Amino acid sequence: MEEALRKAKAIAVRTDEMLFDLSRLKEFGDEARLEPVTFTLKEGRDIYRHSASHIMAHAVKTLFPEARLAIGPATEEGFYYDFDLDRPLTLEDLGMIEKKMAEIVGEDRPFRRRVLAKTEAIDLFRKAGQDYKVELLGEITDESVSLYEEGDFVDLCRGPHVPSTGAIRAFKLLSIAGAYWRGDEKNRMLQRIYGTAFDKEKELKEYLVFLEEVKKRDHRRLGKELDLFSISDDIGPGLILWHPNGATIRKAIEDFWRDEHTKADYKILFSPHIAKLNLWKKSGHWDFYRENMYSPMEIEGLEYELKPMNCPFHIQIYKSGLRSYRDLPLRYAELGTVYRYERSGVLHGLLRVRGFTQDDAHIFCREDQIEDEVLRVLDFTLFILKTFGFDKYDVYLSTRPEKFVGTPESWERSTGALKCALELKGLAYSVDPGEGVFYGPKIDIKVKDSLGRAWQCSTIQVDFNNPERFDLGFRGSDGKEHRPIMIHRALMGSLERFFGILVEHYAGVFPLWLAPVQVALLTIAERQTEYALKVREKLKAEGVRTEANLDNEKIGHKIREATIRKVPYLGIIGDKEVLEGNVSVRRQNGENLGSMTEEDLLRLLKEEIKHRG
RNA sequence: GCCCAUGUAGCUCAGUCGGCAGAGCACAUCCUUGGUAAGGAUGAGGUCACCGGUUCGAUUCCGGUCAUGGGCUCCA
């Protein structure tokens, strides 16, 4: 058995979904069914990295004997440990700690499991001055607890662990950050060290390369390099300035969005940015969403609010006339700009801002239409996302939160409708208990980008509450008044955020239909200027975003410059091309398409733009 | 908001242990008219984030503010 496990490179074993240390094999009889848990399994990685975090804590304790330890779990991509120290850690400290860890790994100390009574453990940690451990122990209900020891380092831990410290082959400490004890800002701020560990040096290297790639694709960096957007100190944090290049891409996205919504029988709306405070009181936002809203402004003695959401406006439009059951479903869509207060520490480039434009829509329908409408929205969403090259998703169903409006029964019903639609569509999803918005349950879709990272974009929310609050009605076939229900939905979420994600997803190399400049014409010498301008005018007249670089520079310089700006197509024009009436075409990736007429080029471009390639 | 770090030319970054600041790229002018990722020369460009303190003197030291970054919490 042990032999087999060694061969399988087991880190621990599993039986009936319980994980055990390899050292506990003798507790099982020969007939026990034990599965090896290896690094390739999530459970195995977690055990491995959790062990690495113990070793890190050991190293920190050695270097800083006064350190008080909090918690140190494995994460998706690595591990961390929180410490309470006398002085702030520096980057140099990380190197020192790493070195110490390498020593501990080199000593190959076995991880030893020890079980003792909770009271004994409390005693032990209290004597050691480990208050955080004592606090944790106080909340454990079991009579006995397990400790893990390697060398002279002991930690409270459920386990399991790798057999010995030598098992950790490749690790790296990555960053230092502040973190509240138990994530609560009322508690003391601790120092967190993040690190990662792999069972092969090669995998660690690959991960570090991945981190480099993430850095290179950072939309804030590319936003500057490609002159897409900026944030100005003079204007304010979290407020986005769209530069011409970024605005061109945004317009292409918006045009696409409007066209598709019109085709899908949505009506496009516009609404103002402020409304009377009273409206927000009526909608419930003032009670349930105030912490994200700005302070009211006074206009002629009345209070007005900057809008954090678009729904009340769409509701007013619904209410502006009598509605019949024949009108439903009524789908109102708007690229609506909203403003939400975000604490300064959470702002992040385009991904977390204070003013943003939602690709919002509200569908007013009868209760029996919900499922059908949600299905339609799901289809529509997946189509839109696919257009941007997103074809992998994580889907979540969020249920009733603590702060909510409406009755538990209406929540039941709407959650059921969402569930049904997801199941009919055959989408795998997980349930996020308590994560719904205050007015209703929701489906969230997270897209996976080209690096496999998940981003929350789309959200579909059922609302039984606002129709009630605003006393919405429609005349039914029975001649009586009925209450419609509302579905709120955003597909891209916010244009700012979605754009930021796109920049990273495409690494700044936008597909032709989105590229700010689609073709750059590069002349070899000044005598081709006139011809180049003529070609430019023709392409522009056909709607192709074309630029001509007539600078007094060598062709190599111009190619380099346009390639760095990630222009998808370059048209090189020298004497030969002028003579033949051609353009020599080259793609951003260096692929040479050879010489062709301007009509052929146009055909090629238009085809690619049409397919949104 | 909180902890830590950072803020020097349009961009990327040097630098000053306190004595009015420098490179590369970009920009401008000139030379060069060159065929698939950087031709050459010259020049212009900075309230060293902002406010205050210490000092004969502060970009440098100290304090505060603002902003950015890594996180915590929250979310589109």
PDB file of N, CA and C (backbone and C1' of nucleotides) in Angstrom, chain A residues 178 180 183 189 194 220 224 233 342 344-345 352-353 456 497 524-527 552 556-557 560 563 576-577 584 586, chain B residues 1-5 11-12 26-27 31-39 66-76:
ATOM      1  N   GLY A 178      -1.466  44.412   3.754  1.00  0.00           N
ATOM      2  CA  GLY A 178      -2.175  44.520   5.018  1.00  0.00           C
ATOM      3  C   GLY A 178      -3.455  43.716   4.936  1.00  0.00           C
ATOM      4  N   TYR A 180      -6.966  42.726   7.583  1.00  0.00           N
ATOM      5  CA  TYR A 180      -7.555  42.770   8.915  1.00  0.00           C
ATOM      6  C   TYR A 180      -7.666  41.370   9.481  1.00  0.00           C
ATOM      7  N   GLY A 183     -10.648  39.585   8.483  1.00  0.00           N
ATOM      8  CA  GLY A 183     -11.254  40.364   7.404  1.00  0.00           C
ATOM      9  C   GLY A 183     -12.193  41.464   7.869  1.00  0.00           C
ATOM     10  N   MET A 189      -5.017  45.475  12.076  1.00  0.00           N
ATOM     11  CA  MET A 189      -4.478  45.204  10.745  1.00  0.00           C
ATOM     12  C   MET A 189      -3.213  44.358  10.893  1.00  0.00           C
ATOM     13  N   TYR A 194       2.056  36.846   0.859  1.00  0.00           N
ATOM     14  CA  TYR A 194       1.545  35.935  -0.160  1.00  0.00           C
ATOM     15  C   TYR A 194       2.704  35.181  -0.794  1.00  0.00           C
ATOM     16  N   ARG A 220      -4.195  49.148 -17.389  1.00  0.00           N
ATOM     17  CA  ARG A 220      -3.755  50.501 -17.044  1.00  0.00           C
ATOM     18  C   ARG A 220      -2.496  50.840 -17.812  1.00  0.00           C
ATOM     19  N   LYS A 224      -2.296  53.386 -21.269  1.00  0.00           N
ATOM     20  CA  LYS A 224      -1.349  54.488 -21.439  1.00  0.00           C
ATOM     21  C   LYS A 224      -0.586  54.302 -22.742  1.00  0.00           C
ATOM     22  N   ASP A 233      -6.005  63.574 -11.998  1.00  0.00           N
ATOM     23  CA  ASP A 233      -6.073  64.040 -10.613  1.00  0.00           C
ATOM     24  C   ASP A 233      -7.015  65.222 -10.477  1.00  0.00           C
ATOM     25  N   GLU A 342     -17.524  54.623  -4.191  1.00  0.00           N
ATOM     26  CA  GLU A 342     -16.654  53.500  -3.878  1.00  0.00           C
ATOM     27  C   GLU A 342     -15.554  54.040  -2.994  1.00  0.00           C
ATOM     28  N   SER A 344     -12.084  54.918  -1.513  1.00  0.00           N
ATOM     29  CA  SER A 344     -10.905  55.219  -2.327  1.00  0.00           C
ATOM     30  C   SER A 344      -9.977  54.019  -2.490  1.00  0.00           C
ATOM     31  N   GLY A 345      -9.890  53.188  -1.460  1.00  0.00           N
ATOM     32  CA  GLY A 345      -8.947  52.073  -1.527  1.00  0.00           C
ATOM     33  C   GLY A 345      -9.314  50.974  -2.503  1.00  0.00           C
ATOM     34  N   ARG A 352     -12.755  49.160 -11.481  1.00  0.00           N
ATOM     35  CA  ARG A 352     -13.539  49.594 -10.341  1.00  0.00           C
ATOM     36  C   ARG A 352     -13.496  51.111 -10.320  1.00  0.00           C
ATOM     37  N   VAL A 353     -14.588  51.748 -10.714  1.00  0.00           N
ATOM     38  CA  VAL A 353     -14.611  53.198 -10.871  1.00  0.00           C
ATOM     39  C   VAL A 353     -15.822  53.796 -10.158  1.00  0.00           C
ATOM     40  N   GLN A 456     -16.431  38.938 -13.620  1.00  0.00           N
ATOM     41  CA  GLN A 456     -17.874  39.091 -13.544  1.00  0.00           C
ATOM     42  C   GLN A 456     -18.326  40.186 -14.502  1.00  0.00           C
ATOM     43  N   ARG A 497     -15.628  48.785 -17.315  1.00  0.00           N
ATOM     44  CA  ARG A 497     -15.068  47.535 -16.834  1.00  0.00           C
ATOM     45  C   ARG A 497     -14.864  46.535 -17.974  1.00  0.00           C
ATOM     46  N   ILE A 524       7.382  54.845 -48.384  1.00  0.00           N
ATOM     47  CA  ILE A 524       8.824  54.596 -48.313  1.00  0.00           C
ATOM     48  C   ILE A 524       9.606  55.892 -48.528  1.00  0.00           C
ATOM     49  N   ALA A 525       9.149  56.710 -49.448  1.00  0.00           N
ATOM     50  CA  ALA A 525       9.818  57.995 -49.671  1.00  0.00           C
ATOM     51  C   ALA A 525       8.737  59.059 -49.883  1.00  0.00           C
ATOM     52  N   GLU A 526       9.151  60.305 -49.838  1.00  0.00           N
ATOM     53  CA  GLU A 526       8.169  61.371 -49.882  1.00  0.00           C
ATOM     54  C   GLU A 526       7.418  61.468 -51.198  1.00  0.00           C
ATOM     55  N   ARG A 527       7.999  60.906 -52.257  1.00  0.00           N
ATOM     56  CA  ARG A 527       7.307  61.054 -53.545  1.00  0.00           C
ATOM     57  C   ARG A 527       6.054  60.184 -53.644  1.00  0.00           C
ATOM     58  N   ASN A 552       9.170  61.646 -42.581  1.00  0.00           N
ATOM     59  CA  ASN A 552      10.486  61.475 -43.183  1.00  0.00           C
ATOM     60  C   ASN A 552      11.269  60.467 -42.352  1.00  0.00           C
ATOM     61  N   GLY A 556      11.367  50.765 -41.970  1.00  0.00           N
ATOM     62  CA  GLY A 556      11.519  49.922 -40.777  1.00  0.00           C
ATOM     63  C   GLY A 556      11.015  50.642 -39.544  1.00  0.00           C
ATOM     64  N   HIS A 557      11.332  51.908 -39.467  1.00  0.00           N
ATOM     65  CA  HIS A 557      10.899  52.725 -38.337  1.00  0.00           C
ATOM     66  C   HIS A 557       9.372  52.826 -38.294  1.00  0.00           C
ATOM     67  N   ARG A 560       7.776  49.484 -37.311  1.00  0.00           N
ATOM     68  CA  ARG A 560       7.930  49.268 -35.872  1.00  0.00           C
ATOM     69  C   ARG A 560       6.918  50.093 -35.074  1.00  0.00           C
ATOM     70  N   THR A 563       3.410  48.792 -35.535  1.00  0.00           N
ATOM     71  CA  THR A 563       3.262  47.483 -34.904  1.00  0.00           C
ATOM     72  C   THR A 563       3.101  47.638 -33.398  1.00  0.00           C
ATOM     73  N   LYS A 576       7.144  50.905 -56.495  1.00  0.00           N
ATOM     74  CA  LYS A 576       6.580  49.752 -57.176  1.00  0.00           C
ATOM     75  C   LYS A 576       5.060  49.752 -57.053  1.00  0.00           C
ATOM     76  N   GLU A 577       4.577  50.000 -55.841  1.00  0.00           N
ATOM     77  CA  GLU A 577       3.134  49.985 -55.604  1.00  0.00           C
ATOM     78  C   GLU A 577       2.439  51.105 -56.376  1.00  0.00           C
ATOM     79  N   SER A 584       1.121  47.124 -50.648  1.00  0.00           N
ATOM     80  CA  SER A 584       1.728  45.917 -50.106  1.00  0.00           C
ATOM     81  C   SER A 584       1.251  45.746 -48.666  1.00  0.00           C
ATOM     82  N   ARG A 586       0.563  43.990 -44.929  1.00  0.00           N
ATOM     83  CA  ARG A 586       1.213  43.227 -43.862  1.00  0.00           C
ATOM     84  C   ARG A 586       0.354  43.304 -42.610  1.00  0.00           C
TER      85      ARG A 586
ATOM     86  P     G B   1     -10.697  57.835   1.955  1.00  0.00           P
ATOM     87  O5'   G B   1     -10.754  56.926   3.245  1.00  0.00           O
ATOM     88  C5'   G B   1     -11.441  57.350   4.422  1.00  0.00           C
ATOM     89  C4'   G B   1     -11.568  56.151   5.322  1.00  0.00           C
ATOM     90  C3'   G B   1     -10.253  55.462   5.662  1.00  0.00           C
ATOM     91  O3'   G B   1      -9.652  56.085   6.784  1.00  0.00           O
ATOM     92  C1'   G B   1     -11.855  53.843   4.983  1.00  0.00           C
ATOM     93  P     C B   2      -8.030  56.155   6.929  1.00  0.00           P
ATOM     94  O5'   C B   2      -7.650  54.642   7.243  1.00  0.00           O
ATOM     95  C5'   C B   2      -8.033  54.058   8.485  1.00  0.00           C
ATOM     96  C4'   C B   2      -7.588  52.617   8.501  1.00  0.00           C
ATOM     97  C3'   C B   2      -6.134  52.389   8.103  1.00  0.00           C
ATOM     98  O3'   C B   2      -5.259  52.600   9.203  1.00  0.00           O
ATOM     99  C1'   C B   2      -7.515  50.860   6.943  1.00  0.00           C
ATOM    100  P     C B   3      -3.764  53.180   8.932  1.00  0.00           P
ATOM    101  O5'   C B   3      -2.954  51.891   8.468  1.00  0.00           O
ATOM    102  C5'   C B   3      -2.628  50.866   9.403  1.00  0.00           C
ATOM    103  C4'   C B   3      -1.871  49.781   8.693  1.00  0.00           C
ATOM    104  C3'   C B   3      -0.684  50.257   7.863  1.00  0.00           C
ATOM    105  O3'   C B   3       0.466  50.448   8.662  1.00  0.00           O
ATOM    106  C1'   C B   3      -1.975  48.739   6.592  1.00  0.00           C
ATOM    107  P     C B   4       1.534  51.597   8.248  1.00  0.00           P
ATOM    108  O5'   C B   4       2.253  50.988   6.964  1.00  0.00           O
ATOM    109  C5'   C B   4       3.165  49.899   7.104  1.00  0.00           C
ATOM    110  C4'   C B   4       3.496  49.341   5.744  1.00  0.00           C
ATOM    111  C3'   C B   4       4.115  50.320   4.751  1.00  0.00           C
ATOM    112  O3'   C B   4       5.486  50.525   4.982  1.00  0.00           O
ATOM    113  C1'   C B   4       2.423  49.087   3.668  1.00  0.00           C
ATOM    114  P     A B   5       6.167  51.924   4.534  1.00  0.00           P
ATOM    115  O5'   A B   5       6.222  51.810   2.945  1.00  0.00           O
ATOM    116  C5'   A B   5       7.101  50.883   2.317  1.00  0.00           C
ATOM    117  C4'   A B   5       6.821  50.829   0.841  1.00  0.00           C
ATOM    118  C3'   A B   5       7.027  52.127   0.076  1.00  0.00           C
ATOM    119  O3'   A B   5       8.372  52.357  -0.250  1.00  0.00           O
ATOM    120  C1'   A B   5       4.970  51.167  -0.549  1.00  0.00           C
ATOM    121  P     C B  11       3.540  61.315 -18.261  1.00  0.00           P
ATOM    122  O5'   C B  11       4.132  60.105 -19.094  1.00  0.00           O
ATOM    123  C5'   C B  11       3.275  59.132 -19.698  1.00  0.00           C
ATOM    124  C4'   C B  11       4.126  58.049 -20.325  1.00  0.00           C
ATOM    125  C3'   C B  11       5.097  57.370 -19.366  1.00  0.00           C
ATOM    126  O3'   C B  11       4.473  56.310 -18.677  1.00  0.00           O
ATOM    127  C1'   C B  11       6.260  58.026 -21.319  1.00  0.00           C
ATOM    128  P     U B  12       4.995  55.878 -17.239  1.00  0.00           P
ATOM    129  O5'   U B  12       6.405  55.210 -17.537  1.00  0.00           O
ATOM    130  C5'   U B  12       6.487  53.940 -18.189  1.00  0.00           C
ATOM    131  C4'   U B  12       7.942  53.535 -18.288  1.00  0.00           C
ATOM    132  C3'   U B  12       8.723  53.645 -16.991  1.00  0.00           C
ATOM    133  O3'   U B  12       8.528  52.534 -16.152  1.00  0.00           O
ATOM    134  C1'   U B  12       9.969  54.622 -18.745  1.00  0.00           C
ATOM    135  P     A B  26      11.635  57.620 -30.743  1.00  0.00           P
ATOM    136  O5'   A B  26      10.442  58.495 -30.134  1.00  0.00           O
ATOM    137  C5'   A B  26       9.111  57.993 -30.141  1.00  0.00           C
ATOM    138  C4'   A B  26       8.185  58.990 -29.474  1.00  0.00           C
ATOM    139  C3'   A B  26       8.148  60.371 -30.110  1.00  0.00           C
ATOM    140  O3'   A B  26       7.242  60.428 -31.194  1.00  0.00           O
ATOM    141  C1'   A B  26       8.451  60.590 -27.782  1.00  0.00           C
ATOM    142  P     C B  27       7.577  61.389 -32.441  1.00  0.00           P
ATOM    143  O5'   C B  27       7.549  62.849 -31.808  1.00  0.00           O
ATOM    144  C5'   C B  27       6.327  63.413 -31.355  1.00  0.00           C
ATOM    145  C4'   C B  27       6.566  64.818 -30.857  1.00  0.00           C
ATOM    146  C3'   C B  27       7.281  65.735 -31.841  1.00  0.00           C
ATOM    147  O3'   C B  27       6.374  66.308 -32.769  1.00  0.00           O
ATOM    148  C1'   C B  27       8.312  65.915 -29.718  1.00  0.00           C
ATOM    149  P     C B  31      17.394  70.409 -45.097  1.00  0.00           P
ATOM    150  O5'   C B  31      18.478  69.273 -44.831  1.00  0.00           O
ATOM    151  C5'   C B  31      19.864  69.567 -44.905  1.00  0.00           C
ATOM    152  C4'   C B  31      20.681  68.349 -44.557  1.00  0.00           C
ATOM    153  C3'   C B  31      20.399  67.105 -45.397  1.00  0.00           C
ATOM    154  O3'   C B  31      21.084  67.138 -46.634  1.00  0.00           O
ATOM    155  C1'   C B  31      20.491  66.512 -43.108  1.00  0.00           C
ATOM    156  P     U B  32      20.406  66.373 -47.888  1.00  0.00           P
ATOM    157  O5'   U B  32      20.239  64.868 -47.421  1.00  0.00           O
ATOM    158  C5'   U B  32      21.355  63.958 -47.484  1.00  0.00           C
ATOM    159  C4'   U B  32      20.950  62.632 -46.895  1.00  0.00           C
ATOM    160  C3'   U B  32      19.830  61.902 -47.620  1.00  0.00           C
ATOM    161  O3'   U B  32      20.286  61.193 -48.766  1.00  0.00           O
ATOM    162  C1'   U B  32      19.370  61.909 -45.305  1.00  0.00           C
ATOM    163  P     U B  33      19.394  61.327 -50.098  1.00  0.00           P
ATOM    164  O5'   U B  33      18.101  60.454 -49.788  1.00  0.00           O
ATOM    165  C5'   U B  33      18.148  59.045 -49.694  1.00  0.00           C
ATOM    166  C4'   U B  33      16.761  58.482 -49.946  1.00  0.00           C
ATOM    167  C3'   U B  33      16.224  58.701 -51.372  1.00  0.00           C
ATOM    168  O3'   U B  33      15.468  57.572 -51.790  1.00  0.00           O
ATOM    169  C1'   U B  33      14.730  59.652 -49.805  1.00  0.00           C
ATOM    170  P     G B  34      16.209  56.277 -52.243  1.00  0.00           P
ATOM    171  O5'   G B  34      16.250  55.447 -50.874  1.00  0.00           O
ATOM    172  C5'   G B  34      17.364  54.613 -50.581  1.00  0.00           C
ATOM    173  C4'   G B  34      17.264  54.173 -49.162  1.00  0.00           C
ATOM    174  C3'   G B  34      16.130  53.182 -48.893  1.00  0.00           C
ATOM    175  O3'   G B  34      16.575  51.849 -49.076  1.00  0.00           O
ATOM    176  C1'   G B  34      16.040  54.947 -47.329  1.00  0.00           C
ATOM    177  P     G B  35      15.643  50.877 -49.935  1.00  0.00           P
ATOM    178  O5'   G B  35      15.162  49.813 -48.846  1.00  0.00           O
ATOM    179  C5'   G B  35      14.272  50.140 -47.829  1.00  0.00           C
ATOM    180  C4'   G B  35      13.211  49.093 -47.657  1.00  0.00           C
ATOM    181  C3'   G B  35      13.580  47.676 -48.055  1.00  0.00           C
ATOM    182  O3'   G B  35      12.826  46.781 -47.225  1.00  0.00           O
ATOM    183  C1'   G B  35      11.746  48.376 -49.334  1.00  0.00           C
ATOM    184  P     U B  36      13.478  45.467 -46.502  1.00  0.00           P
ATOM    185  O5'   U B  36      12.576  45.179 -45.223  1.00  0.00           O
ATOM    186  C5'   U B  36      12.478  46.168 -44.202  1.00  0.00           C
ATOM    187  C4'   U B  36      11.214  45.931 -43.407  1.00  0.00           C
ATOM    188  C3'   U B  36      11.032  44.482 -42.943  1.00  0.00           C
ATOM    189  O3'   U B  36      10.372  44.516 -41.696  1.00  0.00           O
ATOM    190  C1'   U B  36       9.176  45.156 -44.220  1.00  0.00           C
ATOM    191  P     A B  37      11.070  44.024 -40.322  1.00  0.00           P
ATOM    192  O5'   A B  37      10.494  45.103 -39.303  1.00  0.00           O
ATOM    193  C5'   A B  37      10.812  46.473 -39.458  1.00  0.00           C
ATOM    194  C4'   A B  37      11.119  47.076 -38.103  1.00  0.00           C
ATOM    195  C3'   A B  37      12.317  46.453 -37.381  1.00  0.00           C
ATOM    196  O3'   A B  37      12.901  47.449 -36.569  1.00  0.00           O
ATOM    197  C1'   A B  37      10.388  46.127 -36.096  1.00  0.00           C
ATOM    198  P     A B  38      14.484  47.798 -36.772  1.00  0.00           P
ATOM    199  O5'   A B  38      14.472  49.361 -37.002  1.00  0.00           O
ATOM    200  C5'   A B  38      13.329  50.146 -36.652  1.00  0.00           C
ATOM    201  C4'   A B  38      13.754  51.543 -36.311  1.00  0.00           C
ATOM    202  C3'   A B  38      15.261  51.821 -36.369  1.00  0.00           C
ATOM    203  O3'   A B  38      15.437  53.227 -36.453  1.00  0.00           O
ATOM    204  C1'   A B  38      14.569  51.885 -34.149  1.00  0.00           C
ATOM    205  P     G B  39      15.552  54.039 -37.784  1.00  0.00           P
ATOM    206  O5'   G B  39      17.006  54.713 -37.749  1.00  0.00           O
ATOM    207  C5'   G B  39      18.182  53.915 -37.843  1.00  0.00           C
ATOM    208  C4'   G B  39      19.272  54.720 -38.502  1.00  0.00           C
ATOM    209  C3'   G B  39      19.673  55.996 -37.751  1.00  0.00           C
ATOM    210  O3'   G B  39      20.577  55.740 -36.695  1.00  0.00           O
ATOM    211  C1'   G B  39      19.347  56.489 -40.033  1.00  0.00           C
ATOM    212  P     C B  66      -6.716  63.629   1.932  1.00  0.00           P
ATOM    213  O5'   C B  66      -6.307  63.707   0.396  1.00  0.00           O
ATOM    214  C5'   C B  66      -6.852  64.702  -0.446  1.00  0.00           C
ATOM    215  C4'   C B  66      -6.130  64.724  -1.769  1.00  0.00           C
ATOM    216  C3'   C B  66      -6.020  63.388  -2.482  1.00  0.00           C
ATOM    217  O3'   C B  66      -7.207  63.049  -3.169  1.00  0.00           O
ATOM    218  C1'   C B  66      -3.921  64.439  -2.512  1.00  0.00           C
ATOM    219  P     A B  67      -7.601  61.516  -3.355  1.00  0.00           P
ATOM    220  O5'   A B  67      -6.539  61.014  -4.439  1.00  0.00           O
ATOM    221  C5'   A B  67      -6.566  61.530  -5.762  1.00  0.00           C
ATOM    222  C4'   A B  67      -5.346  61.080  -6.515  1.00  0.00           C
ATOM    223  C3'   A B  67      -5.139  59.571  -6.589  1.00  0.00           C
ATOM    224  O3'   A B  67      -5.927  58.987  -7.611  1.00  0.00           O
ATOM    225  C1'   A B  67      -3.113  60.595  -5.979  1.00  0.00           C
ATOM    226  P     U B  68      -6.364  57.461  -7.472  1.00  0.00           P
ATOM    227  O5'   U B  68      -5.018  56.676  -7.799  1.00  0.00           O
ATOM    228  C5'   U B  68      -4.431  56.741  -9.089  1.00  0.00           C
ATOM    229  C4'   U B  68      -3.082  56.070  -9.072  1.00  0.00           C
ATOM    230  C3'   U B  68      -3.066  54.626  -8.589  1.00  0.00           C
ATOM    231  O3'   U B  68      -3.464  53.719  -9.597  1.00  0.00           O
ATOM    232  C1'   U B  68      -1.330  55.804  -7.525  1.00  0.00           C
ATOM    233  P     G B  69      -4.160  52.359  -9.185  1.00  0.00           P
ATOM    234  O5'   G B  69      -2.929  51.537  -8.597  1.00  0.00           O
ATOM    235  C5'   G B  69      -1.891  51.085  -9.460  1.00  0.00           C
ATOM    236  C4'   G B  69      -0.839  50.381  -8.660  1.00  0.00           C
ATOM    237  C3'   G B  69      -1.335  49.237  -7.784  1.00  0.00           C
ATOM    238  O3'   G B  69      -1.505  48.052  -8.534  1.00  0.00           O
ATOM    239  C1'   G B  69       0.103  50.599  -6.525  1.00  0.00           C
ATOM    240  P     G B  70      -2.588  46.987  -8.097  1.00  0.00           P
ATOM    241  O5'   G B  70      -1.880  46.297  -6.855  1.00  0.00           O
ATOM    242  C5'   G B  70      -0.672  45.569  -7.009  1.00  0.00           C
ATOM    243  C4'   G B  70      -0.279  44.991  -5.682  1.00  0.00           C
ATOM    244  C3'   G B  70      -1.420  44.303  -4.945  1.00  0.00           C
ATOM    245  O3'   G B  70      -1.581  42.980  -5.405  1.00  0.00           O
ATOM    246  C1'   G B  70      -0.265  45.751  -3.465  1.00  0.00           C
ATOM    247  P     G B  71      -3.041  42.325  -5.399  1.00  0.00           P
ATOM    248  O5'   G B  71      -3.217  42.023  -3.865  1.00  0.00           O
ATOM    249  C5'   G B  71      -4.448  42.200  -3.237  1.00  0.00           C
ATOM    250  C4'   G B  71      -4.189  42.198  -1.751  1.00  0.00           C
ATOM    251  C3'   G B  71      -5.442  42.242  -0.914  1.00  0.00           C
ATOM    252  O3'   G B  71      -5.931  40.929  -0.708  1.00  0.00           O
ATOM    253  C1'   G B  71      -3.952  43.919  -0.185  1.00  0.00           C
ATOM    254  P     C B  72      -7.505  40.668  -0.706  1.00  0.00           P
ATOM    255  O5'   C B  72      -7.920  41.290   0.691  1.00  0.00           O
ATOM    256  C5'   C B  72      -7.484  40.695   1.903  1.00  0.00           C
ATOM    257  C4'   C B  72      -7.992  41.489   3.067  1.00  0.00           C
ATOM    258  C3'   C B  72      -9.485  41.765   3.051  1.00  0.00           C
ATOM    259  O3'   C B  72     -10.208  40.672   3.595  1.00  0.00           O
ATOM    260  C1'   C B  72      -8.324  43.763   3.530  1.00  0.00           C
ATOM    261  P     U B  73     -11.485  40.101   2.836  1.00  0.00           P
ATOM    262  O5'   U B  73     -12.532  41.281   2.967  1.00  0.00           O
ATOM    263  C5'   U B  73     -13.359  41.421   4.118  1.00  0.00           C
ATOM    264  C4'   U B  73     -14.137  42.698   4.031  1.00  0.00           C
ATOM    265  C3'   U B  73     -15.143  42.768   2.874  1.00  0.00           C
ATOM    266  O3'   U B  73     -16.378  42.149   3.198  1.00  0.00           O
ATOM    267  C1'   U B  73     -13.834  44.726   2.887  1.00  0.00           C
ATOM    268  P     C B  74     -17.156  41.379   2.033  1.00  0.00           P
ATOM    269  O5'   C B  74     -17.625  42.540   1.051  1.00  0.00           O
ATOM    270  C5'   C B  74     -18.663  43.439   1.425  1.00  0.00           C
ATOM    271  C4'   C B  74     -18.747  44.568   0.438  1.00  0.00           C
ATOM    272  C3'   C B  74     -19.170  44.188  -0.980  1.00  0.00           C
ATOM    273  O3'   C B  74     -20.575  44.063  -1.117  1.00  0.00           O
ATOM    274  C1'   C B  74     -17.284  45.591  -1.092  1.00  0.00           C
ATOM    275  P     C B  75     -21.164  42.943  -2.111  1.00  0.00           P
ATOM    276  O5'   C B  75     -20.825  43.510  -3.555  1.00  0.00           O
ATOM    277  C5'   C B  75     -21.771  44.285  -4.272  1.00  0.00           C
ATOM    278  C4'   C B  75     -21.057  45.154  -5.259  1.00  0.00           C
ATOM    279  C3'   C B  75     -21.059  44.659  -6.696  1.00  0.00           C
ATOM    280  O3'   C B  75     -22.238  45.028  -7.371  1.00  0.00           O
ATOM    281  C1'   C B  75     -18.879  45.324  -6.101  1.00  0.00           C
ATOM    282  P     A B  76     -22.842  44.085  -8.549  1.00  0.00           P
ATOM    283  O5'   A B  76     -22.253  44.666  -9.918  1.00  0.00           O
ATOM    284  C5'   A B  76     -22.822  44.262 -11.158  1.00  0.00           C
ATOM    285  C4'   A B  76     -21.857  44.630 -12.262  1.00  0.00           C
ATOM    286  C3'   A B  76     -20.440  44.150 -11.995  1.00  0.00           C
ATOM    287  O3'   A B  76     -20.270  42.829 -12.456  1.00  0.00           O
ATOM    288  C1'   A B  76     -20.423  46.433 -12.652  1.00  0.00           C
TER     289        A B  76
END
